[in-house]
Coordinates of C-alpha atoms in Angstrom, one line a residue:
X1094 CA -11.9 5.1 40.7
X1095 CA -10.7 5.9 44.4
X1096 CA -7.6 7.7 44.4
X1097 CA -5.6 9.4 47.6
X1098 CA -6.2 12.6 48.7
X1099 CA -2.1 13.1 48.0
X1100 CA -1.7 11.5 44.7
X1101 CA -1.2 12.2 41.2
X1102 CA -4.1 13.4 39.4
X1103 CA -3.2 12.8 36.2
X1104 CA -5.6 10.5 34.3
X1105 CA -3.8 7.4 32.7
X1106 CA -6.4 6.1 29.6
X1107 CA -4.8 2.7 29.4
X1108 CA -5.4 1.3 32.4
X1109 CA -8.3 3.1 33.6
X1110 CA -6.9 4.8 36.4
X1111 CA -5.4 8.0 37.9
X1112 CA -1.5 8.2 38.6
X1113 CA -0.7 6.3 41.6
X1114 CA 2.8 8.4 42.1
X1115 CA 2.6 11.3 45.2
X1116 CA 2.1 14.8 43.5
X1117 CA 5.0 17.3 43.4
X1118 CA 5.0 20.3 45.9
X1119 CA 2.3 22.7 45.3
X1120 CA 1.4 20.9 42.5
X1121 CA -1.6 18.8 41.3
X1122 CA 0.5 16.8 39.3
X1123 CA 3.7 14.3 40.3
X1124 CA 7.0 15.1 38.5
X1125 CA 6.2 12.7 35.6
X1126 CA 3.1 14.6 34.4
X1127 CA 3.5 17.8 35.8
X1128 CA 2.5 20.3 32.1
X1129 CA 4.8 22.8 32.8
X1130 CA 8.1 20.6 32.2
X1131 CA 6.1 19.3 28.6
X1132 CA 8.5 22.0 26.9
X1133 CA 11.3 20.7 28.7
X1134 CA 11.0 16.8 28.4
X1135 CA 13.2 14.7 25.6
X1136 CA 13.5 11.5 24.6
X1137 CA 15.4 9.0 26.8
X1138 CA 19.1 8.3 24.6
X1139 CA 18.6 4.6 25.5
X1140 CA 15.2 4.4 24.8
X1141 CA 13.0 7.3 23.3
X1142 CA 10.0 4.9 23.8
X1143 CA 10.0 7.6 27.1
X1144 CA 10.8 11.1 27.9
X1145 CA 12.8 12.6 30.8
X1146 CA 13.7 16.3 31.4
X1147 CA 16.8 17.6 30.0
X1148 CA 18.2 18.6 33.4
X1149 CA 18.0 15.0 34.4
X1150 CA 19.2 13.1 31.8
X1151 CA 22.7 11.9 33.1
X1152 CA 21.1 11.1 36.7
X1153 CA 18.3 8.9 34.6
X1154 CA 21.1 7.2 32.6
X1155 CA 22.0 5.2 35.4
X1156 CA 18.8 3.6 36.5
X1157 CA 17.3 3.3 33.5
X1158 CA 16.3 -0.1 32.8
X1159 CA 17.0 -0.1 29.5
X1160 CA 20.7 0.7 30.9
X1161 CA 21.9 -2.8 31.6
X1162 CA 20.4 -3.9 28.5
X1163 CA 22.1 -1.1 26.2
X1164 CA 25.3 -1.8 27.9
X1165 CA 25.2 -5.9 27.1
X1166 CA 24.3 -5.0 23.3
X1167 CA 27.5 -2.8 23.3
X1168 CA 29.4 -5.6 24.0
X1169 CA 28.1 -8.1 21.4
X1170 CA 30.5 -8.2 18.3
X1171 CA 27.6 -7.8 16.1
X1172 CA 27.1 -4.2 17.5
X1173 CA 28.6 -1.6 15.7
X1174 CA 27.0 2.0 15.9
X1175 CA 25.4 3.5 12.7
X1176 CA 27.5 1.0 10.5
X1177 CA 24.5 1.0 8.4
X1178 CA 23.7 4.5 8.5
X1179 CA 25.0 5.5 5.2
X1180 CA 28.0 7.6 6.4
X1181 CA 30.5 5.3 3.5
X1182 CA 27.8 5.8 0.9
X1183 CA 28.1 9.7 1.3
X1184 CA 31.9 9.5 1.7
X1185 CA 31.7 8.0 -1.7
X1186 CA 29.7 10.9 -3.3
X1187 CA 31.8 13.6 -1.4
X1188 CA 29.1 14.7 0.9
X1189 CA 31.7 15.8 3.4
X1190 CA 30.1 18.6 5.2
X1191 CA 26.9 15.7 5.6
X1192 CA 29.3 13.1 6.4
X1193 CA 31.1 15.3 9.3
X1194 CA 27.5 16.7 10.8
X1195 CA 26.6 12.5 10.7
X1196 CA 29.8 11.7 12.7
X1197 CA 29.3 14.4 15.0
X1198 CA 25.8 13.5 16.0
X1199 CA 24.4 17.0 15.3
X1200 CA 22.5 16.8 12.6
X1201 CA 18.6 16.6 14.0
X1202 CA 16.3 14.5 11.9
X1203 CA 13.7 16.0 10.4
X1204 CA 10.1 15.3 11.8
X1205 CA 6.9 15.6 9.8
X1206 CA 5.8 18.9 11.1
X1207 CA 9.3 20.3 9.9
X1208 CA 8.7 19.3 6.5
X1209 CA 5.0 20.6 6.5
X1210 CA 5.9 23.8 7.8
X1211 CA 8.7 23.7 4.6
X1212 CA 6.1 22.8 2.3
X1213 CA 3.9 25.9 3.7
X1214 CA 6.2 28.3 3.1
X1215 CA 6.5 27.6 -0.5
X1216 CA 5.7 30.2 -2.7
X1217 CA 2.7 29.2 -4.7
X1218 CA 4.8 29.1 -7.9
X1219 CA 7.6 26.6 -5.9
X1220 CA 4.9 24.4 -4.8
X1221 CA 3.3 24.3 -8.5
X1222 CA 6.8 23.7 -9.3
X1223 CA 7.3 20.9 -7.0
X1224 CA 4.4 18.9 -8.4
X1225 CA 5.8 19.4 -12.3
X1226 CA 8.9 17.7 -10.9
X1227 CA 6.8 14.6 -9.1
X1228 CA 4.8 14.6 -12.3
X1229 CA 7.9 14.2 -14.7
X1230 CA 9.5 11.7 -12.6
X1231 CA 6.7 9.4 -11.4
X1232 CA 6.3 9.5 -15.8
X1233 CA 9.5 9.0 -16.4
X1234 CA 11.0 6.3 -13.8
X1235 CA 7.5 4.4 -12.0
X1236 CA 5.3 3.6 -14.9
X1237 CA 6.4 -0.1 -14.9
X1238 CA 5.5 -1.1 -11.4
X1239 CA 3.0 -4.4 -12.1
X1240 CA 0.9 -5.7 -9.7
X1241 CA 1.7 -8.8 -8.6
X1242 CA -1.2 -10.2 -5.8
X1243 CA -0.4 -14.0 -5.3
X1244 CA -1.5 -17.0 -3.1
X1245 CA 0.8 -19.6 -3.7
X1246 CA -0.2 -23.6 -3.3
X1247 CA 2.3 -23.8 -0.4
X1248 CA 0.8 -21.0 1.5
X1249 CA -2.8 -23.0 1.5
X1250 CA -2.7 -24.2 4.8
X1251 CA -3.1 -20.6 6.0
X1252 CA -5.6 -19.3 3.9
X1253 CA -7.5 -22.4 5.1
X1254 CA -6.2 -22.7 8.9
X1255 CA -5.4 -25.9 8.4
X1256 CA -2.4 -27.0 10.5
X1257 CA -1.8 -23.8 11.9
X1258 CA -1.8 -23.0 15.6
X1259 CA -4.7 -21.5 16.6
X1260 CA -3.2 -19.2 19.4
X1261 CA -1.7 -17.2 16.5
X1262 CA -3.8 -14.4 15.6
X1263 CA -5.5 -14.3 12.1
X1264 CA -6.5 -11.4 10.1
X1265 CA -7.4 -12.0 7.1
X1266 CA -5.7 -8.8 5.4
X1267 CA -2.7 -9.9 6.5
X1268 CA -2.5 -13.2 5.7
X1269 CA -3.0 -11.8 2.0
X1270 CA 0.3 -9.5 2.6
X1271 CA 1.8 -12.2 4.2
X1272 CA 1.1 -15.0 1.5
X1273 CA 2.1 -12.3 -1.0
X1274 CA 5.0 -11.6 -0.3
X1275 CA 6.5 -14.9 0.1
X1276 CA 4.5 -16.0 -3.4
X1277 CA 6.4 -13.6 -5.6
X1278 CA 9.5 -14.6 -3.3
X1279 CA 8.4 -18.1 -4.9
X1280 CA 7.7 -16.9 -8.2
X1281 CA 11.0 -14.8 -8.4
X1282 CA 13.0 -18.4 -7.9
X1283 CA 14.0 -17.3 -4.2
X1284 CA 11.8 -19.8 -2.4
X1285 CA 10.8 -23.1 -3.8
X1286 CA 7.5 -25.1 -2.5
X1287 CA 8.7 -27.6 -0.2
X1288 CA 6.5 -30.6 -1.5
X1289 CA 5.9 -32.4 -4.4
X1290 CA 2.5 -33.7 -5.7
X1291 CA 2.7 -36.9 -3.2
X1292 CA 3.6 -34.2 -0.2
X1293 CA 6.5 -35.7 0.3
X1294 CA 9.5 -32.5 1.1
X1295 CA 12.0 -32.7 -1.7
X1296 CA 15.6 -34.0 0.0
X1297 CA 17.0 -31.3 -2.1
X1298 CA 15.3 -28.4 -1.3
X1299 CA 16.0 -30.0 2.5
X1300 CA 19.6 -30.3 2.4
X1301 CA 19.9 -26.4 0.5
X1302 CA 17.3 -24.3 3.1
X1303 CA 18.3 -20.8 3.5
X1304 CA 18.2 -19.3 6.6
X1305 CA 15.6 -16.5 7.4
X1306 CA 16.6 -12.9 8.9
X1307 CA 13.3 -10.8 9.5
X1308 CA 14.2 -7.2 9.7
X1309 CA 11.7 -5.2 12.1
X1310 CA 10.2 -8.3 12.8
X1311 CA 7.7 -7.1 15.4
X1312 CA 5.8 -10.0 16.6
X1313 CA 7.0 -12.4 13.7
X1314 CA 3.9 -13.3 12.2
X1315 CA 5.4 -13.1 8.4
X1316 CA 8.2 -15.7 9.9
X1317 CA 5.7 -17.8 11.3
X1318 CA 4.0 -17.9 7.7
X1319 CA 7.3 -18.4 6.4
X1320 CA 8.4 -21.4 8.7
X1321 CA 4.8 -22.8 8.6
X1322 CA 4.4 -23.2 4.6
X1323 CA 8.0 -23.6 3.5
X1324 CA 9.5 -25.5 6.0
X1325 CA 12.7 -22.9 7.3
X1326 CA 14.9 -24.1 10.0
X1327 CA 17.0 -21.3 11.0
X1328 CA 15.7 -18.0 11.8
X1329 CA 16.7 -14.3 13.1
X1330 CA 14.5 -11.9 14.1
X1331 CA 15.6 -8.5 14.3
X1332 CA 12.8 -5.9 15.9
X1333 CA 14.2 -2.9 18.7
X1334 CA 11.2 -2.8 20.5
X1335 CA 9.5 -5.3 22.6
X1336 CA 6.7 -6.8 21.8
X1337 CA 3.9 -9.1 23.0
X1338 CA 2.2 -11.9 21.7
X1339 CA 5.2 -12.7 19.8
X1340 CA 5.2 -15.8 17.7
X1341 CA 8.2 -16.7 18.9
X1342 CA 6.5 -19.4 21.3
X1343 CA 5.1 -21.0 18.3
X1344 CA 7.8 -21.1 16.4
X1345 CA 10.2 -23.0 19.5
X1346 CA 7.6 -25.8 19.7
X1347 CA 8.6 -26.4 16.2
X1348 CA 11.1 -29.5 16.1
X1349 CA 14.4 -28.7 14.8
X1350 CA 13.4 -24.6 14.3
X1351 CA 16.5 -23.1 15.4
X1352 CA 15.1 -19.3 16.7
X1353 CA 17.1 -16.4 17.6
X1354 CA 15.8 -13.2 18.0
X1355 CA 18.4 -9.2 18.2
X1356 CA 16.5 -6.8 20.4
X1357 CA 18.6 -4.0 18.4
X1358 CA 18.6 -1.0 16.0
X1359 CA 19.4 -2.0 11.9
X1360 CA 21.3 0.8 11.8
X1361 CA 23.8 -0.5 14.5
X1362 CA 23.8 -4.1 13.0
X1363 CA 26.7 -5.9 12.0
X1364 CA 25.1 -8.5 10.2
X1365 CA 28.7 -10.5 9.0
X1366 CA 29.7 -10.8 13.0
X1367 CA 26.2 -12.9 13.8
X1368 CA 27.7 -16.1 14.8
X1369 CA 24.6 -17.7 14.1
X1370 CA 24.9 -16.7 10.4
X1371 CA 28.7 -16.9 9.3
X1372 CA 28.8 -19.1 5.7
X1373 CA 25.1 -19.5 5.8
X1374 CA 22.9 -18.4 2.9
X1375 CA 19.9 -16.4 4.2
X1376 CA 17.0 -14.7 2.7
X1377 CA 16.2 -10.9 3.7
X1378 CA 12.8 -10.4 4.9
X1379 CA 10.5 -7.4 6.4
X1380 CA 7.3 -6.5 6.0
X1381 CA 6.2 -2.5 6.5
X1382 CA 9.9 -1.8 6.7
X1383 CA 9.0 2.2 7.9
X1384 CA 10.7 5.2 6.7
X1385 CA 14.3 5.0 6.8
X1386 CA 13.9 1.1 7.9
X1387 CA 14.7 -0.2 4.4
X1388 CA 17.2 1.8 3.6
X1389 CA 19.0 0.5 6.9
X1390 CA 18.1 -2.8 6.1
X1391 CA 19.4 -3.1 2.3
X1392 CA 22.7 -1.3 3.6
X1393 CA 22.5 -4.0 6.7
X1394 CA 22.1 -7.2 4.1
X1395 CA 23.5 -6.1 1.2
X1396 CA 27.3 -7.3 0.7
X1397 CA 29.9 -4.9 1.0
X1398 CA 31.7 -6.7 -1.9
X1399 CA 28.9 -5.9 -4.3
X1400 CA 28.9 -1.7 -3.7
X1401 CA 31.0 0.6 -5.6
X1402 CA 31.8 -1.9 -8.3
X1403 CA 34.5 -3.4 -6.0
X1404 CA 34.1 -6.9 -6.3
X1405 CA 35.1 -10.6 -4.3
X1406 CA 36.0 -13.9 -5.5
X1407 CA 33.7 -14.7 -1.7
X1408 CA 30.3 -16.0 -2.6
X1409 CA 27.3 -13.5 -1.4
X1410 CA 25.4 -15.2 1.5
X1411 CA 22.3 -13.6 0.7
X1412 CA 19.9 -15.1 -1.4
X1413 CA 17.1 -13.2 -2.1
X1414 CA 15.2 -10.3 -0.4
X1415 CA 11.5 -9.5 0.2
X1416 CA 10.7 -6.0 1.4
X1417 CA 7.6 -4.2 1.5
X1418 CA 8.2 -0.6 2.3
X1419 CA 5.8 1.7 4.5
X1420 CA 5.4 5.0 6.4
X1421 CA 7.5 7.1 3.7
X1422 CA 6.8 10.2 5.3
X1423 CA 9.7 8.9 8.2
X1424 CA 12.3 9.0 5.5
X1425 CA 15.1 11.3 6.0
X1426 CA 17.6 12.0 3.4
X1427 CA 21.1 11.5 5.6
X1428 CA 19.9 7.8 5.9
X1429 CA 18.2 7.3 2.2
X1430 CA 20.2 4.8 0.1
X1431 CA 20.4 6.2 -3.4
X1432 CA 21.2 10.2 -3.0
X1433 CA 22.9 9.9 -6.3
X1434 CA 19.4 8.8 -7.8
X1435 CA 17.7 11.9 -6.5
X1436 CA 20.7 14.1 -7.2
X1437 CA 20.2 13.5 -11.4
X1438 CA 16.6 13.3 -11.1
X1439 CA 17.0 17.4 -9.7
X1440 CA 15.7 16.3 -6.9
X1441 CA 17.3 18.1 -4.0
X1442 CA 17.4 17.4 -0.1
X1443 CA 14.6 20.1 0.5
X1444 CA 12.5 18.8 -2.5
X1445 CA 13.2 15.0 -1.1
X1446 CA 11.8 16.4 2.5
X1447 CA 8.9 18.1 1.0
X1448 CA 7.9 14.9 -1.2
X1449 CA 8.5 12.6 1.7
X1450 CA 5.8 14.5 3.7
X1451 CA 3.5 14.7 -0.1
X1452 CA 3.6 10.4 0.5
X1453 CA 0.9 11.2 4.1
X1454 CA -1.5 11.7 1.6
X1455 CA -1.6 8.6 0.2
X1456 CA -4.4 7.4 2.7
X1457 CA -6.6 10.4 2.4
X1458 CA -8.7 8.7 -0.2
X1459 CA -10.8 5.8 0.5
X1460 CA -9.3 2.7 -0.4
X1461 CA -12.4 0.5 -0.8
X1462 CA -12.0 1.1 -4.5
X1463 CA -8.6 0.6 -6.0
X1464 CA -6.7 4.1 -7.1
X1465 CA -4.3 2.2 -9.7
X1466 CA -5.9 3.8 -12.7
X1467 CA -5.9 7.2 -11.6
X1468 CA -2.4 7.4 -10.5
X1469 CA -1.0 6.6 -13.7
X1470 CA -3.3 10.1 -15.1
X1471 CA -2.0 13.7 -14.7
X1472 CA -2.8 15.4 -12.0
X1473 CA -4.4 18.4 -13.0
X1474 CA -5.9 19.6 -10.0
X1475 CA -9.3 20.7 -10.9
X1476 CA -10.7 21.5 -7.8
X1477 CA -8.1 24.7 -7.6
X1478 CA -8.2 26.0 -11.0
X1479 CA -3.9 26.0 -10.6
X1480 CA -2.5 28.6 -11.1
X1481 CA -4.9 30.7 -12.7
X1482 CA -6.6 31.4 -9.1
X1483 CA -3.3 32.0 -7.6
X1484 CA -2.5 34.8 -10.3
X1485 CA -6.0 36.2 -9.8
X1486 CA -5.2 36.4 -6.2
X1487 CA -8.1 33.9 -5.1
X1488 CA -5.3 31.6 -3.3
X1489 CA -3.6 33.4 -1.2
X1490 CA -0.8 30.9 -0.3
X1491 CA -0.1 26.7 -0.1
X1492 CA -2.2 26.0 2.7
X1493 CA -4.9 26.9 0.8
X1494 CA -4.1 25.2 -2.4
X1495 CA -3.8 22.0 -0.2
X1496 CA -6.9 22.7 1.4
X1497 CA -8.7 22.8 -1.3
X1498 CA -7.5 19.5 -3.2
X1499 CA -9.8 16.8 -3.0
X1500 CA -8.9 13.8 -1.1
X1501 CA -8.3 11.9 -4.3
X1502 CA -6.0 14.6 -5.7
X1503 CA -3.7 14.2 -2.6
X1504 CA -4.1 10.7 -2.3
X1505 CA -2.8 10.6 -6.4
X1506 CA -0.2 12.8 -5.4
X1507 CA 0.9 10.6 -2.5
X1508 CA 1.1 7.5 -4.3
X1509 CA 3.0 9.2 -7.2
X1510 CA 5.8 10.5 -4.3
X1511 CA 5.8 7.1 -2.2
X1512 CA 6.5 5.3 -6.1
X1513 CA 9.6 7.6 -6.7
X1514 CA 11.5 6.9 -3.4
X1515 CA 10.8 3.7 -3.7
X1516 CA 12.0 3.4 -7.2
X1517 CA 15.5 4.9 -6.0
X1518 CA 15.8 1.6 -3.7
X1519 CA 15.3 -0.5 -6.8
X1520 CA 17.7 1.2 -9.1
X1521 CA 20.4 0.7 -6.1
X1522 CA 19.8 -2.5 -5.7
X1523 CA 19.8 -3.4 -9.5
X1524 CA 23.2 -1.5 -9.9
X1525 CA 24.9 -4.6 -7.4
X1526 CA 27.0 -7.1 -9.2
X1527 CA 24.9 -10.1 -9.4
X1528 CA 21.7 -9.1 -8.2
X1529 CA 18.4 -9.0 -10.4
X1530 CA 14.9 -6.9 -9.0
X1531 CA 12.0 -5.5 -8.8
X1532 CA 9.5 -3.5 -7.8
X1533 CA 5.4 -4.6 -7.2
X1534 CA 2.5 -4.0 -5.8
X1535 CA 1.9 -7.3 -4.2
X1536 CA -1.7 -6.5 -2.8
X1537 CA -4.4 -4.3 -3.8
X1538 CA -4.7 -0.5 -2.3
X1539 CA -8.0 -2.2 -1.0
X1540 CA -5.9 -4.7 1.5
X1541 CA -2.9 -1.3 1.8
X1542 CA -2.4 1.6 0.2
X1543 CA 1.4 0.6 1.8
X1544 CA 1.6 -2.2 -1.4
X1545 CA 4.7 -1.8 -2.9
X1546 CA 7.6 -4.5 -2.3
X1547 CA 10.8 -4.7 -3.4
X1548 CA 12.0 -8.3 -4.2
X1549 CA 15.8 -9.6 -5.6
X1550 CA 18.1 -12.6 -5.9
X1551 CA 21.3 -13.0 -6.6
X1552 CA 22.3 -15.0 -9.2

């Protein structure tokens, strides 16, 4: 493609063409994409969908677009910054040094390439260690995680594409998450099927709907499934980042669909100061909730009443949840709901950071064949010889011991992890007054290796 003689040439792959912006003196390169400021570029503090340099960040500030928009969303009463961050929780436990580092902002989070560099400089004998520990707790706490892979009746007229819109996109493996999850909703007494044997809608189940909030909602397609087979009428979609194809235009040709959609961050949601929602019983919903995204979102949903054993005489608004957790590997332990959990399992903050980056490997394997019945074994790592090679000197450190697992054994081993963090979120939410859960699979590795969901009601 034609490009001028004083232009950018830095090649943008998504639309097919070189930078249209001037170049920078002396340079081949405009400001933007110039690769010596790489090292000196940060995320944007409105939006860190973009990076700026750190000499220009209070300049950028005020013409960011997103600047407008971040200052509107301050003003809404439902905004309260990182009330769902877990600051209380740790307050609670008497994590005051973690408490005061979260209120000060200067805490970093931990990125994936921190936690693999932690986990290579283990000693052999720490990282041998580590997987006893995994070993012992996955037997210990995750042995009684069912699967539970449902298509309910009500959900039939999208496994058929019958009376579906056909602008919304279908693919088949997510219908099956989609139908799924809202069939052990069904099956766990949260949702009921609209119709009786004649298809008439039961006036009961009418009058009594619960309203829907979808947490990282992304382009709402589990909503859509939601409002299409069980007839909802009120519905909140919560997602930070914009999105296209939304459903959203499907879904407001729907008569008497009320829609609202919260382009903000869980952890800064006020979910009791939504207007929209005040006295109305909701269900909780989210499918691939990543990393630290479900822990925001049970703090977000969950009653304040109902934690700490300090109770109300107020009914709880929230009816049942659906979440099917993902991306484990995001966690980060200031913002993971059950520290207390980890803390009598022995499980300490580096340990939690180290088996947060172990869940990665739970897609090394192929999943064409399901990995159900070799999780549940030992993993005695037979590839490596353990520790005998390491005392012979063969294995000279853990980047070779991981180097030389087989794709199953690290696939076992990430499974085992993503089961005991998400195990923690289960005995939280079981320790709330009133509520009763569990924890599934509610597809086959096959569909996701991302198959575990976390469903409750209250009362």
């Amino acid at each position: 493609m034609e490009k001028s003689a004083s232009s950018c040439t830095f090649w943008l792959p998504r639309k097919k063409r070189f930078c249209a912006n001037i170049r920078s003196h002396e340079s081949q390169f405009c400001g933007n994409h110039n690769p010596k400021f790489e090292a000196q570029r940060i995320p944007c503090p409105l939006d860190p969908s973009h990076l700026i340099l750190c000499e220009n960040v209070e300049a950028h500030i005020k013409v960011c677009p997103f600047f407008k928009q971040a200052q509107s969303l301050m003003l809404q009463p439902f905004y309260k910054k990182g009330i769902n961050s877990g600051r209380e929780e740790d307050a609670v436990l008497g994590n005051v040094k973690e408490v005061g580092t979260l209120v000060n902002g200067s805490e970093d989070i931990i990125t994936s390439v921190m936690k693999r560099n932690a986990v290579y400089k283990m000693t052999v004998f720490e990282f041998y260690e580590l997987i006893r520990k995994i070993e012992a707790v996955y037997v210990s706490t995750c042995s009684d995680i069912r699967e539970s892979f449902k298509e309910p009746e009500a959900c039939g007229i999208w496994m058929n594409r019958e009376e579906v819109d056909r602008n919304v996109p279908f693919q088949e493996k997510h219908v099956l998450q989609q139908v799924s999850i809202l069939g052990n909703l069904e099956e766990f007494g949260v949702l009921e099927n609209p119709t009786k044997l004649d298809g008439v809608v039961s006036s009961e189940y009418a009058n009594k709907r619960p309203a829907v909030v979808e947490f990282g909602a992304g382009r709402g397609y589990l909503t859509q499934t939601l409002a299409d087979c069980y007839g909802i009428k009120k519905i909140l979609l919560v997602e930070r980042n914009s999105c296209r194809l939304k459903a959203d235009r499907s879904l407001r040709q729907k008569e008497s669909l009320m829609l609202e959609r919260l382009r903000i961050d869980i952890e800064d949601l006020d979910l009791n100061a939504v207007e929209s929602l005040k006295g109305i019983p909701y269900l909780a919903i989210g499918k691939h909730l990543c990393g630290p995204a479900t822990d925001l979102t049970l703090r977000c949903c969950i009653p304040r009443q109902t934690i700490g054993d300090v109770h109300s005489s107020d009914p709880c608004d929230l009816r049942g949840l659906a979440i099917a957790t993902c991306c484990h590997h995001l966690c980060q332990y200031k913002q993971y709901i059950n520290k207390s959990y980890l803390s009598d399992l022995g499980i300490k903050k580096d340990d939690f950071h180290a088996i947060t980056w172990l869940t990665s490997w739970a897609i090394d394997a192929d999943h064409g064949s399901d990995l159900s019945d070799l999780v549940d074994q030992g993993l005695h790592l037979s590839s490596i010889n353990t520790e005998k090679k390491a005392c012979d000197g063969v294995v000279s450190g853990v980047e070779e011991i991981v180097k030389s697992m087989t794709a199953i054994e690290r696939a076992i081993l990430g499974l085992k992890c993503k089961a005991i963090i998400d195990m923690g979120r289960l005995k939280w939410v079981k320790q709330l007054s009133g509520f009763t859960s569990e924890l599934v699979k509610y597809v086959p590795s096959s569909i996701s290796p991302e198959n575990h969901l976390l469903v409750a009601k209250y009362r």
